[in-house]
Structure formats: C-alpha cells, structure tokens
PDB file of C-alpha atoms in Angstrom:
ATOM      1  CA  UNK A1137      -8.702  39.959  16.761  1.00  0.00           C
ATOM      2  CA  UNK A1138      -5.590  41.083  14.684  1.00  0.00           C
ATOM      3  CA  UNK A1139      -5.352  44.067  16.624  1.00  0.00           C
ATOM      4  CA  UNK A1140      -4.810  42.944  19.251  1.00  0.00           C
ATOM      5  CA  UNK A1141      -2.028  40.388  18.778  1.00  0.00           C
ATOM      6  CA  UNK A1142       1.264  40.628  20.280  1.00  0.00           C
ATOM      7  CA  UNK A1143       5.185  41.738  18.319  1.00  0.00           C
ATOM      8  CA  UNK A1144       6.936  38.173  17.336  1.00  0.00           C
ATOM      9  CA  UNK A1145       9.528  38.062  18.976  1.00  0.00           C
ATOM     10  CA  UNK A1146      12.653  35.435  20.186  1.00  0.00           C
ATOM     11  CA  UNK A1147      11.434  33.500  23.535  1.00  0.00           C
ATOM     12  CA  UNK A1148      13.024  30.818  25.159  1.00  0.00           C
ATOM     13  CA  UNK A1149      14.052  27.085  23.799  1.00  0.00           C
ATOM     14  CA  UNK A1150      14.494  24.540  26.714  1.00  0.00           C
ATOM     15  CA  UNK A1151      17.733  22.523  25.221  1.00  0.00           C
ATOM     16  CA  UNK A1152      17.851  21.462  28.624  1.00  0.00           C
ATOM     17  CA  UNK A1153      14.647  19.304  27.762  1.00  0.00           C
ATOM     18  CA  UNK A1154      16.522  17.924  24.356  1.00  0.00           C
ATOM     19  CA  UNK A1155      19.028  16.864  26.158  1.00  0.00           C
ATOM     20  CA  UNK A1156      16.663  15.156  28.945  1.00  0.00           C
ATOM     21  CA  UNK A1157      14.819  13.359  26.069  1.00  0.00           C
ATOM     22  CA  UNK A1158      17.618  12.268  23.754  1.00  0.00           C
ATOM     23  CA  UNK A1159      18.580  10.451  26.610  1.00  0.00           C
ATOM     24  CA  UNK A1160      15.176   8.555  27.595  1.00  0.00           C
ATOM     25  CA  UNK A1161      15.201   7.690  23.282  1.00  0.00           C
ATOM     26  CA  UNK A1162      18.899   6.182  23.701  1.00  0.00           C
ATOM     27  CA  UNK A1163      17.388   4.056  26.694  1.00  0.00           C
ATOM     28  CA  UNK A1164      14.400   3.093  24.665  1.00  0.00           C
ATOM     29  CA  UNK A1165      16.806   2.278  22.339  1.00  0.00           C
ATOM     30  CA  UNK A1166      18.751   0.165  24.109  1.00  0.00           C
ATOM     31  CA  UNK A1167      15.705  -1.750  25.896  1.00  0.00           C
ATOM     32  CA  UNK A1168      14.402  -2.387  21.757  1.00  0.00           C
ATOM     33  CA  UNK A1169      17.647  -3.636  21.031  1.00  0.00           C
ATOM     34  CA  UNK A1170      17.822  -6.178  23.792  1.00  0.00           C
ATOM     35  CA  UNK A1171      14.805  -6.901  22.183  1.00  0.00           C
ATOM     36  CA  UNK A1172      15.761  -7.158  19.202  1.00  0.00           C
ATOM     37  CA  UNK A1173      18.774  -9.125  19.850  1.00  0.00           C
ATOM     38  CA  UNK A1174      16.082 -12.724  20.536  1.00  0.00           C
ATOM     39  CA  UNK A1175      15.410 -12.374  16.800  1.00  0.00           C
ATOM     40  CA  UNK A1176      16.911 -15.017  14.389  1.00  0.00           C
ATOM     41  CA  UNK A1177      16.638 -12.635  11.737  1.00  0.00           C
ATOM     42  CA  UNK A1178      20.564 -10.950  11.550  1.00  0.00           C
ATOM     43  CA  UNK A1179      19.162  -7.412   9.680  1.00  0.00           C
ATOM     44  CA  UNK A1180      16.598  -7.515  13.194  1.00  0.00           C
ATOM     45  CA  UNK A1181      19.321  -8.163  15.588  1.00  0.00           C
ATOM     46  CA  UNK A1182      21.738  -5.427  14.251  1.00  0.00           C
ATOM     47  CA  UNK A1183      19.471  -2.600  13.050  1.00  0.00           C
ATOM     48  CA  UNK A1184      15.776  -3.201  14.372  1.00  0.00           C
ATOM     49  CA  UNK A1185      15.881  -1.009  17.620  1.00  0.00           C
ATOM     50  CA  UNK A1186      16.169   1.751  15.231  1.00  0.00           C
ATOM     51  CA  UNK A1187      13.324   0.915  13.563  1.00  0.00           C
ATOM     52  CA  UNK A1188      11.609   0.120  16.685  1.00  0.00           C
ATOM     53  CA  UNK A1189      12.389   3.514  18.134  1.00  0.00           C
ATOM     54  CA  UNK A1190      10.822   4.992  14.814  1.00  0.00           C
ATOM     55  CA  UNK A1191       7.263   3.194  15.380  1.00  0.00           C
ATOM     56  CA  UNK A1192       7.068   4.595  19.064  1.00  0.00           C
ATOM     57  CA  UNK A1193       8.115   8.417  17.610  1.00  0.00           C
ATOM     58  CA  UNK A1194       5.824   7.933  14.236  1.00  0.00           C
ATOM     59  CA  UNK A1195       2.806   6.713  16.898  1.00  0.00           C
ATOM     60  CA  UNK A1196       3.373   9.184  19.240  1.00  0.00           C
ATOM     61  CA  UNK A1197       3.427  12.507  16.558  1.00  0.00           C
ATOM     62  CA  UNK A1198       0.352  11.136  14.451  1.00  0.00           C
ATOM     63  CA  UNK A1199      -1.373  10.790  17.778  1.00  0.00           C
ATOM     64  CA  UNK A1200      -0.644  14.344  18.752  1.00  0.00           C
ATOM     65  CA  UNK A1201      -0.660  15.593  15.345  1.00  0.00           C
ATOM     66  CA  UNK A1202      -4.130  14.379  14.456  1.00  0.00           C
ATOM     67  CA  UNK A1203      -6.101  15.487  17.468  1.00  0.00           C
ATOM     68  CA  UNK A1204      -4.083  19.465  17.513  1.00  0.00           C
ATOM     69  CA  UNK A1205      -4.363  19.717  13.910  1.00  0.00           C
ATOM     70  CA  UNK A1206      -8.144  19.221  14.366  1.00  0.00           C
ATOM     71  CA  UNK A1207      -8.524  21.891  16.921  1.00  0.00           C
ATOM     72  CA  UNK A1208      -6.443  24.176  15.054  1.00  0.00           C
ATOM     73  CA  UNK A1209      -7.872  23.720  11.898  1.00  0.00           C
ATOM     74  CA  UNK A1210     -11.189  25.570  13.391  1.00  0.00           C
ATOM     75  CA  UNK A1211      -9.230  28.137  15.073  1.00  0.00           C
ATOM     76  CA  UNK A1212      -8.594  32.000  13.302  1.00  0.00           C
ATOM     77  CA  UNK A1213      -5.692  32.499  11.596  1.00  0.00           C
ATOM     78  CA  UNK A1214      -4.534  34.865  14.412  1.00  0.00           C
ATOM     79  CA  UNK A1215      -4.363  31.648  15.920  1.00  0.00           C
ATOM     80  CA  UNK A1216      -2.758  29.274  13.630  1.00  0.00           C
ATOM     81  CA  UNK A1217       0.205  31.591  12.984  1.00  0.00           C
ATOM     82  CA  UNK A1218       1.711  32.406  16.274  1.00  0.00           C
ATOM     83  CA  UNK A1219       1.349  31.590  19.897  1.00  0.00           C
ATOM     84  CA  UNK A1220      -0.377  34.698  21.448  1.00  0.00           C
ATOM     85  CA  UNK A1221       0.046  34.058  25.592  1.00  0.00           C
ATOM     86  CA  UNK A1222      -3.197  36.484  24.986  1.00  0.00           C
ATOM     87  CA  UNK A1223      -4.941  34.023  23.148  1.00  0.00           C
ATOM     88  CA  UNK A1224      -7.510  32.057  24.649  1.00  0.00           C
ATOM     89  CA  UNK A1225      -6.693  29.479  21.906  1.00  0.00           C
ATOM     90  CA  UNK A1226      -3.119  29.753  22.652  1.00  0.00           C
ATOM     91  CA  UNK A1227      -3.406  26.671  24.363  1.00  0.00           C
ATOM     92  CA  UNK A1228      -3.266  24.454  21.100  1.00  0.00           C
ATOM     93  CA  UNK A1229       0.047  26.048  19.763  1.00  0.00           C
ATOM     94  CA  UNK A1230       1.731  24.950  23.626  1.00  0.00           C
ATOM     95  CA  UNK A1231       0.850  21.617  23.116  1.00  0.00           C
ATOM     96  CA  UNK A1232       2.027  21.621  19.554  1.00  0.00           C
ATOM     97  CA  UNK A1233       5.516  23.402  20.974  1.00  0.00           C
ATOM     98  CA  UNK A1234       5.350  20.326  23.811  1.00  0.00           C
ATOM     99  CA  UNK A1235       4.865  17.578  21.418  1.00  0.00           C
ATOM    100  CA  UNK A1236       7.017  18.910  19.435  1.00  0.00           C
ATOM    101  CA  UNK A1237      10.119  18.320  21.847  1.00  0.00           C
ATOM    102  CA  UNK A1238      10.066  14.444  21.686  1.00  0.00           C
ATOM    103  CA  UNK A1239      10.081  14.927  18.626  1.00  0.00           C
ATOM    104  CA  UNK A1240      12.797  17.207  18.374  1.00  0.00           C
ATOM    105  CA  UNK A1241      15.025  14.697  20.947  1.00  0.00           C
ATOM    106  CA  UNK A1242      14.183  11.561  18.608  1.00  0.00           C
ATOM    107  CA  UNK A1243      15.261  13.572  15.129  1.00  0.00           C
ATOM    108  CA  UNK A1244      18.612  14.002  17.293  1.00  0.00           C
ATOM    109  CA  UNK A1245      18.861  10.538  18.604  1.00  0.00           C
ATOM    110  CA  UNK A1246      18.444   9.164  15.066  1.00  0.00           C
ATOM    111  CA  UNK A1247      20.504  11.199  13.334  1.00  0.00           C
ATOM    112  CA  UNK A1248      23.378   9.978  15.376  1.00  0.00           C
ATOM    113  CA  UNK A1249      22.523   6.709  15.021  1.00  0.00           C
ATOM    114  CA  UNK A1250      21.920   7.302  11.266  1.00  0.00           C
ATOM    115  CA  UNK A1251      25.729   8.979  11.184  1.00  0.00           C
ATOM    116  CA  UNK A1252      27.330   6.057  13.446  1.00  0.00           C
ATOM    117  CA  UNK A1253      25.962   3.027  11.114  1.00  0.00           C
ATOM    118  CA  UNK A1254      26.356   5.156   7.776  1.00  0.00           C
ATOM    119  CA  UNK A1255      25.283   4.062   5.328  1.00  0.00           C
ATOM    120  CA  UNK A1256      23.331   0.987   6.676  1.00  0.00           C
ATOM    121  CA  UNK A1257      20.628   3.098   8.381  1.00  0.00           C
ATOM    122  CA  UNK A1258      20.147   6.029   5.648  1.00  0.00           C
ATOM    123  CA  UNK A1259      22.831   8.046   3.331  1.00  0.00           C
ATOM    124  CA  UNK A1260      23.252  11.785   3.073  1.00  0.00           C
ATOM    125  CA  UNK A1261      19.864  12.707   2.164  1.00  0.00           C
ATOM    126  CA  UNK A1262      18.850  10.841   5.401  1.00  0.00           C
ATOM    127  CA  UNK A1263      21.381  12.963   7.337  1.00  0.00           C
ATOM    128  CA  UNK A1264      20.374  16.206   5.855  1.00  0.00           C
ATOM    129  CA  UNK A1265      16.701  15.526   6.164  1.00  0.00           C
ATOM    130  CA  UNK A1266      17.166  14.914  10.037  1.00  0.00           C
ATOM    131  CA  UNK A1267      19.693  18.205  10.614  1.00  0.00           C
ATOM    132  CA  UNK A1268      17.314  20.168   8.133  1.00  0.00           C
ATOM    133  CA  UNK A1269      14.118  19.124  10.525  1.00  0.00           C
ATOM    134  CA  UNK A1270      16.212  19.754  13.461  1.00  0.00           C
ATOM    135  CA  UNK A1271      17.489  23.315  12.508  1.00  0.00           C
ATOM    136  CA  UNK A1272      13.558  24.371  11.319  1.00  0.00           C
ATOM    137  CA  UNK A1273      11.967  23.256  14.223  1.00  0.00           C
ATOM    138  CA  UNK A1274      14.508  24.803  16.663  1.00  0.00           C
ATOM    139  CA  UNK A1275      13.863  28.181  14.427  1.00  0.00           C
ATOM    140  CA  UNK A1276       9.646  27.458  14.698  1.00  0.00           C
ATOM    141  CA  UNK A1277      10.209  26.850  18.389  1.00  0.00           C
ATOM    142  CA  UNK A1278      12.292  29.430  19.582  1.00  0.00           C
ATOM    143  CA  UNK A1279       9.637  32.241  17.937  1.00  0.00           C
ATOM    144  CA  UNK A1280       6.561  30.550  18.407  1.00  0.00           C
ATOM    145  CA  UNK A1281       5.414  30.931  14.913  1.00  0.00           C
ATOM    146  CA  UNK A1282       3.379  28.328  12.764  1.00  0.00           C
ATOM    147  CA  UNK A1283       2.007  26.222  15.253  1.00  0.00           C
ATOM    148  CA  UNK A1284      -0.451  24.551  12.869  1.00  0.00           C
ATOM    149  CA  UNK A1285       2.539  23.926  10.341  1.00  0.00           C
ATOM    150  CA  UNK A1286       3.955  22.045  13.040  1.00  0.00           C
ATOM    151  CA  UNK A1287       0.955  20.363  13.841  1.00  0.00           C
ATOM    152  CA  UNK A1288       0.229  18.551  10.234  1.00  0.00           C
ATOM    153  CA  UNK A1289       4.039  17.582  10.027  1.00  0.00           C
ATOM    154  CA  UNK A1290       3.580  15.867  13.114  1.00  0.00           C
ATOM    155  CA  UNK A1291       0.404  14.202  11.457  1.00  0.00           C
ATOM    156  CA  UNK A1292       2.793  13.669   8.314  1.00  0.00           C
ATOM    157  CA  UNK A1293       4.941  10.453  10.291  1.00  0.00           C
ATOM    158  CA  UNK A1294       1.323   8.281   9.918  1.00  0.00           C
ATOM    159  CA  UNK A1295       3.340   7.196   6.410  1.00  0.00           C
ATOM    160  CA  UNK A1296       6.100   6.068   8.604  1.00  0.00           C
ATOM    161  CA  UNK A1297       3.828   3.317  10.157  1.00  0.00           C
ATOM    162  CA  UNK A1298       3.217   0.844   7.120  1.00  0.00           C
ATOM    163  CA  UNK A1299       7.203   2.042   5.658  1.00  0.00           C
ATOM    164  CA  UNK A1300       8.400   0.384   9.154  1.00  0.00           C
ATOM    165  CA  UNK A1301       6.080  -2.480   8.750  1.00  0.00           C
ATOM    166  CA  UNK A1302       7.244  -2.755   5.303  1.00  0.00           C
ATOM    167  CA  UNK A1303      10.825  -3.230   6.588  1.00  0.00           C
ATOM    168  CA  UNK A1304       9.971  -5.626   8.998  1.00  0.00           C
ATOM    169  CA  UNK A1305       8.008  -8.334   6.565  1.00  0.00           C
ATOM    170  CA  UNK A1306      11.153  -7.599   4.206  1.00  0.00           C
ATOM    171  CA  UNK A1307      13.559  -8.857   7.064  1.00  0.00           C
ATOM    172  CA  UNK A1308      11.189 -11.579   7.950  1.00  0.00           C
ATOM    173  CA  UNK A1309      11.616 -13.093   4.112  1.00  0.00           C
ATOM    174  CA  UNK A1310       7.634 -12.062   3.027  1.00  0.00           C
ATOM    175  CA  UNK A1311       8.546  -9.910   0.411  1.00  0.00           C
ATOM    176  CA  UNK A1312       5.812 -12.283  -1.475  1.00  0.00           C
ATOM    177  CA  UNK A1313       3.586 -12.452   1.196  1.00  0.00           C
ATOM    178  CA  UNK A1314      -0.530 -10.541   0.956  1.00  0.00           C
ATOM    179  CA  UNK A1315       1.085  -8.871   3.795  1.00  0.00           C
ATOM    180  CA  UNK A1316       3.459  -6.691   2.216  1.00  0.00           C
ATOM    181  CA  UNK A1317       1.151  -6.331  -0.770  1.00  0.00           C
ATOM    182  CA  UNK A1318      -1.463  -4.404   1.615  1.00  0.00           C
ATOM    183  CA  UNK A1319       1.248  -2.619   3.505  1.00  0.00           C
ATOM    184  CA  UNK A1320       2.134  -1.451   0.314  1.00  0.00           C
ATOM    185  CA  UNK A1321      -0.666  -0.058  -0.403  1.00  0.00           C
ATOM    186  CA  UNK A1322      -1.162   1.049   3.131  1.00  0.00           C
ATOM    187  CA  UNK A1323       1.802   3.295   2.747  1.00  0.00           C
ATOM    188  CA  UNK A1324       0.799   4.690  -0.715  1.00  0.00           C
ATOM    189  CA  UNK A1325      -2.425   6.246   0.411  1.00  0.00           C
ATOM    190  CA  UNK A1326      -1.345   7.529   3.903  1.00  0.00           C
ATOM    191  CA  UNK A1327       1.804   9.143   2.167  1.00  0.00           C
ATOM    192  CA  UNK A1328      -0.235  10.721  -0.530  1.00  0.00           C
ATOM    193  CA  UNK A1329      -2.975  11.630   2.326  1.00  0.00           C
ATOM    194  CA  UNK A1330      -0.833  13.266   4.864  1.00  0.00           C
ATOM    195  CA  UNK A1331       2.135  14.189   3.105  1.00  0.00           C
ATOM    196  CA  UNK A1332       0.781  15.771  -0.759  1.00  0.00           C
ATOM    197  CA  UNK A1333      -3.065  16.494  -0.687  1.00  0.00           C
ATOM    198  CA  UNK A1334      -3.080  17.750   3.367  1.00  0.00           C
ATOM    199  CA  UNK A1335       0.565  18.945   2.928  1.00  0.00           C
ATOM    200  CA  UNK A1336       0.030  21.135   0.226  1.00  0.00           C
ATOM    201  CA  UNK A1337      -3.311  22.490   1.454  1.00  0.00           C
ATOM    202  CA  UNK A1338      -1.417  23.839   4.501  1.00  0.00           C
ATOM    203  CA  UNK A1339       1.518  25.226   2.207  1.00  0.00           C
ATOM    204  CA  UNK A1340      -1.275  27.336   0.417  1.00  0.00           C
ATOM    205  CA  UNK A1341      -2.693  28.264   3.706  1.00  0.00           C
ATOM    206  CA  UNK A1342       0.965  29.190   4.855  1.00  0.00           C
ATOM    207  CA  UNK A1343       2.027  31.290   1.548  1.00  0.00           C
ATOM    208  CA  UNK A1344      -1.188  32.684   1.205  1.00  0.00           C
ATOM    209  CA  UNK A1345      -3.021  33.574   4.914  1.00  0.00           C
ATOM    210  CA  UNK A1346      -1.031  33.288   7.359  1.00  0.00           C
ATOM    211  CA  UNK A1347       2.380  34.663   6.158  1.00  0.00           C
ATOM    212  CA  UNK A1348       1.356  38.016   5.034  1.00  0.00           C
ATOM    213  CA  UNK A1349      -0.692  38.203   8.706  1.00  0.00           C
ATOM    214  CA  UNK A1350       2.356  37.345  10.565  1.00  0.00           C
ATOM    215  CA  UNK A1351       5.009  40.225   8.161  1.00  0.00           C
ATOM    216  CA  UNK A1352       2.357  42.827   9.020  1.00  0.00           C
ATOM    217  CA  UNK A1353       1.577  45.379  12.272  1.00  0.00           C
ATOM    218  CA  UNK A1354       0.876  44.385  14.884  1.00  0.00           C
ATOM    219  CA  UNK A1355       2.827  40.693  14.449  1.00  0.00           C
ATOM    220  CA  UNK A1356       6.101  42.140  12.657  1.00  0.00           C
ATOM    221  CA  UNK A1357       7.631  38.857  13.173  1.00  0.00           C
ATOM    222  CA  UNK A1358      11.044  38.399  11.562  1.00  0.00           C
ATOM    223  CA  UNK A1359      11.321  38.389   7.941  1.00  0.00           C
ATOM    224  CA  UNK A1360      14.158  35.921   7.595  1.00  0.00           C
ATOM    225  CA  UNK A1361      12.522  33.736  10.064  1.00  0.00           C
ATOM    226  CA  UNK A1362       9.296  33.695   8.426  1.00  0.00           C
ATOM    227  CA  UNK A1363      10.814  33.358   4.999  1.00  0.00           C
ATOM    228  CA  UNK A1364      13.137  30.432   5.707  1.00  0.00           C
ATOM    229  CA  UNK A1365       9.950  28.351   7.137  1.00  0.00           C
ATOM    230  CA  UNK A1366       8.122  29.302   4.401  1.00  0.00           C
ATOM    231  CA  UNK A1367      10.947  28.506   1.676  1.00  0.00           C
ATOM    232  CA  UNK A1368      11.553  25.119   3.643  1.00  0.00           C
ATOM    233  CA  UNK A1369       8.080  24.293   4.068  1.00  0.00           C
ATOM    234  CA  UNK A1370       7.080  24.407   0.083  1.00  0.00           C
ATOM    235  CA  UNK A1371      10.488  22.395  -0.846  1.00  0.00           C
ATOM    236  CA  UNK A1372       9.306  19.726   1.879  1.00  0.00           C
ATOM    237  CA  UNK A1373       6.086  19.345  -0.331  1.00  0.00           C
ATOM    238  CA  UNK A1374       7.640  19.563  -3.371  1.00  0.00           C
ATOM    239  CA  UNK A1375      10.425  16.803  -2.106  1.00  0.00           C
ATOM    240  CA  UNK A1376       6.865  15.075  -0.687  1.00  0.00           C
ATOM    241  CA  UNK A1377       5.660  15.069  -4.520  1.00  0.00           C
ATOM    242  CA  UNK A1378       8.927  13.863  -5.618  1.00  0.00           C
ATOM    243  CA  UNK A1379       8.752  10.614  -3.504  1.00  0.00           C
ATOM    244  CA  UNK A1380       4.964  10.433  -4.343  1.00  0.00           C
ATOM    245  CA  UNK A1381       5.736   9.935  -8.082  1.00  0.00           C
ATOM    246  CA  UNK A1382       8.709   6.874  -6.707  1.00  0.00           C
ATOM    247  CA  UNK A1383       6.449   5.442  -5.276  1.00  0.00           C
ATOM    248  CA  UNK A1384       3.656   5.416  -7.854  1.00  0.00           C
ATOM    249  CA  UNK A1385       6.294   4.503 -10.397  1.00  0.00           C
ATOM    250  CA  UNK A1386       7.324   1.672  -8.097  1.00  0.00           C
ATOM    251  CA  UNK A1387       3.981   0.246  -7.375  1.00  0.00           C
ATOM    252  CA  UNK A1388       3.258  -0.083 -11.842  1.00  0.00           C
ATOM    253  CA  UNK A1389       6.677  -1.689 -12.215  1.00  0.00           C
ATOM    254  CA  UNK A1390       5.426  -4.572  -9.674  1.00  0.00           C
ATOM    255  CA  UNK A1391       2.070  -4.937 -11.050  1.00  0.00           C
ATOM    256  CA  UNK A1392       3.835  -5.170 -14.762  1.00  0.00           C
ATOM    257  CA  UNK A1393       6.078  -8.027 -13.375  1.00  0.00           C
ATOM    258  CA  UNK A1394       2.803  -9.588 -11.398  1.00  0.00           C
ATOM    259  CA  UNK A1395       1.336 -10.024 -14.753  1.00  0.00           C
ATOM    260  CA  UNK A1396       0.640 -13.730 -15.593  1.00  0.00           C
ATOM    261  CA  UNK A1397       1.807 -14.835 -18.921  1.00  0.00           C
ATOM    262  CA  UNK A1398      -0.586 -14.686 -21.658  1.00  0.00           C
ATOM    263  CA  UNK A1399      -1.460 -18.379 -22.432  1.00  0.00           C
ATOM    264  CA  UNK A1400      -1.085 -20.061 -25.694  1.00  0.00           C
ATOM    265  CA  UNK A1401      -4.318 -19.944 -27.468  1.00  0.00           C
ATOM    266  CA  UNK A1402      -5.277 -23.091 -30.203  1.00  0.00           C
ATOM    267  CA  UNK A1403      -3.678 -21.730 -32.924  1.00  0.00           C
ATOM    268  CA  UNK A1404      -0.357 -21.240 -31.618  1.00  0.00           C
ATOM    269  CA  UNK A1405      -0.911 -24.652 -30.359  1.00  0.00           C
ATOM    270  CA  UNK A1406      -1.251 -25.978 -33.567  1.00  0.00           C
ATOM    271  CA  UNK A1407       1.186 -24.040 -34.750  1.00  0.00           C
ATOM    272  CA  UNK A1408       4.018 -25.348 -32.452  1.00  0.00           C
ATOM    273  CA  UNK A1409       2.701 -28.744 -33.486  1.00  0.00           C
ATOM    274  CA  UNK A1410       2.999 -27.876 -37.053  1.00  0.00           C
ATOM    275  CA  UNK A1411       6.445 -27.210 -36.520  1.00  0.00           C
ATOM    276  CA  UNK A1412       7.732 -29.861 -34.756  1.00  0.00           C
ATOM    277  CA  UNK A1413       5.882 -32.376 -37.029  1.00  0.00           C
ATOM    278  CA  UNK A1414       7.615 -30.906 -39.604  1.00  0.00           C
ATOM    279  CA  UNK A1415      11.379 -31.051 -37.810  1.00  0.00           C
ATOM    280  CA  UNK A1416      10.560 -34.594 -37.055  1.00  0.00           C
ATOM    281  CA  UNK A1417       9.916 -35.449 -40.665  1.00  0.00           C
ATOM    282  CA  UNK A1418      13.239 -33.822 -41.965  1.00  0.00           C
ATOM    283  CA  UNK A1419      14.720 -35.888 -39.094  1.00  0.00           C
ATOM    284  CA  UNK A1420      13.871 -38.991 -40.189  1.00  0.00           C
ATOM    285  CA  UNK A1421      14.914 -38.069 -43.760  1.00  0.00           C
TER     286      UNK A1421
END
C-alpha cells in the first residue's frame, strides 16, 4: 500500500562491481577478437569482437529484460516505481538493479572502444548515446527508482540482434542474399515492437502513474532526479520514433529499386520496329 512506502532516498552504487565487469567484457573482448582474427573477411578481423561483444550484451539484457518486465508488469505501481526493501515484490526491482550492472560495465567497455576506433565503430551520436545511458542508469541505480523503466530498456537491445546479424551478412558480401532481406525485416518489427509501441506505453505509464506516485508523501523522491529520468526517458522514445521513420523510409527506397522493369508490351514493340524500319529506309536512300 502507498502508505506504507518508504522516503526515496540516495543508497549505495557498487563502482567497485563496474570496474570488476568492464574488465571480464575487455577479456571477452579479447577472446572474440582472437576469434575474429581466423576470418578472411578484413572488416571481421579488425572490428568484429566489438560486434561480437554486442550479441552476448543484447542476449543477455533481452533475456533478463523479458522475463522481469513480465513480473513487473503485474506488480502495483508502488512496485514498479521504486525498490521498497519493505516490499515483498521488491525482489523484481534487485534483479533489475543486478542485471542492470553488466549492462552498465558493457555501455563503458564500448564506449571506449567506440572513442579509441572513432569513427569506424560509431560517431558522436554513438558516443553520446553510450555516456547519456551511462550517466541515467548510474542516476536510476544509485536511488532505486524506476525499476520497470529499466526493465523494458533492457528488453529494448532484442533490435540489436538482427542489426548485428545485419552487419555480419554485409561483411560476408550477402548484401543480395534472402538472408539479409529477412534480417531486415527481422529488425524492423522487433525495433518497432520493443523500442516505439512497448516503449511508449511505458513512457505514458512513467509520465502519467508512476511519476506523480513517486513526487508525493510518503515517496518524496527527488524532484531533479525524477525529472531528468523522466525528460530522458520521453526523448529516448521520441529519438526511438525518429529512427523508426529511417528505417521505414529505408526499407520503400529498396523495394522501389527491387522493382522489375515494366516490360515492353506489343505496341511499343511495333513501335520500335516502326522506327527502325523507317531509319533503315532513309539509310539506304
């Protein structure tokens, strides 16, 4: 009951653990890499590791993401807004804050990758999407707050999957292939599934329920703190929209240019003939 929840306040972030688990991603890296290396494909051998890396995280967080984001989505909003020790559902919101630490370490990981190979990895939106995600999720961490937020953005990397994939066939030379054409489409629908229609139900569930719960007695959680999340959160799904309508606008300009030709019909057949009959005649004249 609302009553009964606790004040929001600051409690402890374990950079300790970061650390820790930047360091088992930069030895996964460096075990994909010597993968990597057997490839005869150069684009593989340089930069695949990092893409490799990305599959493991993206696996990993829709994993997690899907199965908390289920039990939270049946929880009260008491829940779903803040981590209540209390609680007897408090459970789901520490395993959101645990899987959310790998997470946290890979963001880190890549982004220093990203900044050590710029721009061959990702430009400056890359690098201020991974230090934006890093500085929100240390903020949603260190108060506890949002825990289902942070569940469905760990649910969000599924779109990741078929984008790797995609990346993959490219380097391979199947940018023709049925292959790509499905993981296309793969990536499409899981991006506009996870990352529009489920994104933007949580925003309204955010700005609407469980914002003004966590600003009023007893919660009294930080208004800044709240705020920022909030602000970030919408832009995310608006920047989510943004890509969707790339993407859709990608995917009509390659089915325009897989168009087959329209073929002649008889009259412009006999047309053609006309005309060359008639250049041949005032040839020979």
């Amino acid at each position: 009951p609302r009553e009964v929840m606790r004040r929001v306040e600051f409690v402890s972030f374990d950079h300790v653990r970061v650390l820790q688990l930047v360091v088992a991603w930069e030895a996964c890296f460096l075990a994909m890499r010597r993968l990597c290396r057997r490839s005869s494909t150069p684009t593989v051998r340089e930069h695949g590791a990092s893409y490799c890396c990305s599959v493991i995280n993206a696996s990993w967080c829709t994993l997690a993401g899907a199965y908390l984001t289920r039990h939270l989505a049946s929880m009260p909003d008491e829940s779903a807004a803040h981590v209540d020790p209390d609680d007897p559902n408090s459970w789901a919101g520490v395993w959101v804050k645990q899987a959310a630490y790998p997470f946290l370490a890979w963001l880190a990981m890549d982004l220093a990758h990203t900044a050590y190979h710029f721009p061959k990895l990702g430009g400056a939106d890359a690098l201020a999407h991974h230090a934006g995600f890093i500085a929100l999720t240390v903020l949603q961490m260190s108060y506890d707050l949002l825990p289902v937020a942070a569940a469905w953005l760990l649910l969000g990397e599924l779109s990741t999957l078929p984008l790797n994939l995609r990346w993959f066939l490219l380097q391979h030379g199947l940018g023709e292939s049925r292959a790509l054409f499905c993981t296309n489409i793969a990536f499409a629908l899981t991006f506009l599934l996870v990352r529009v229609a489920f994104f933007w139900g949580g925003v309204a569930q955010v700005l609407l329920r469980l914002r003004p719960l966590l600003l009023a007695p007893p919660c009294h959680a930080p208004r800044l703190a709240v705020d920022v999340l909030c602000v970030a959160i919408t832009a995310a799904g608006c920047l989510n929209g943004w890509w969707m309508y790339k993407i859709v606008g990608m995917a009509l300009r390659a089915t325009e240019r897989r168009q087959p030709s329209v073929p002649p019909t008889p009259q412009s057949l006999g047309g053609s003939a006309q005309r060359v009959s008639k250049a041949a005649a005032a040839k020979s004249e």
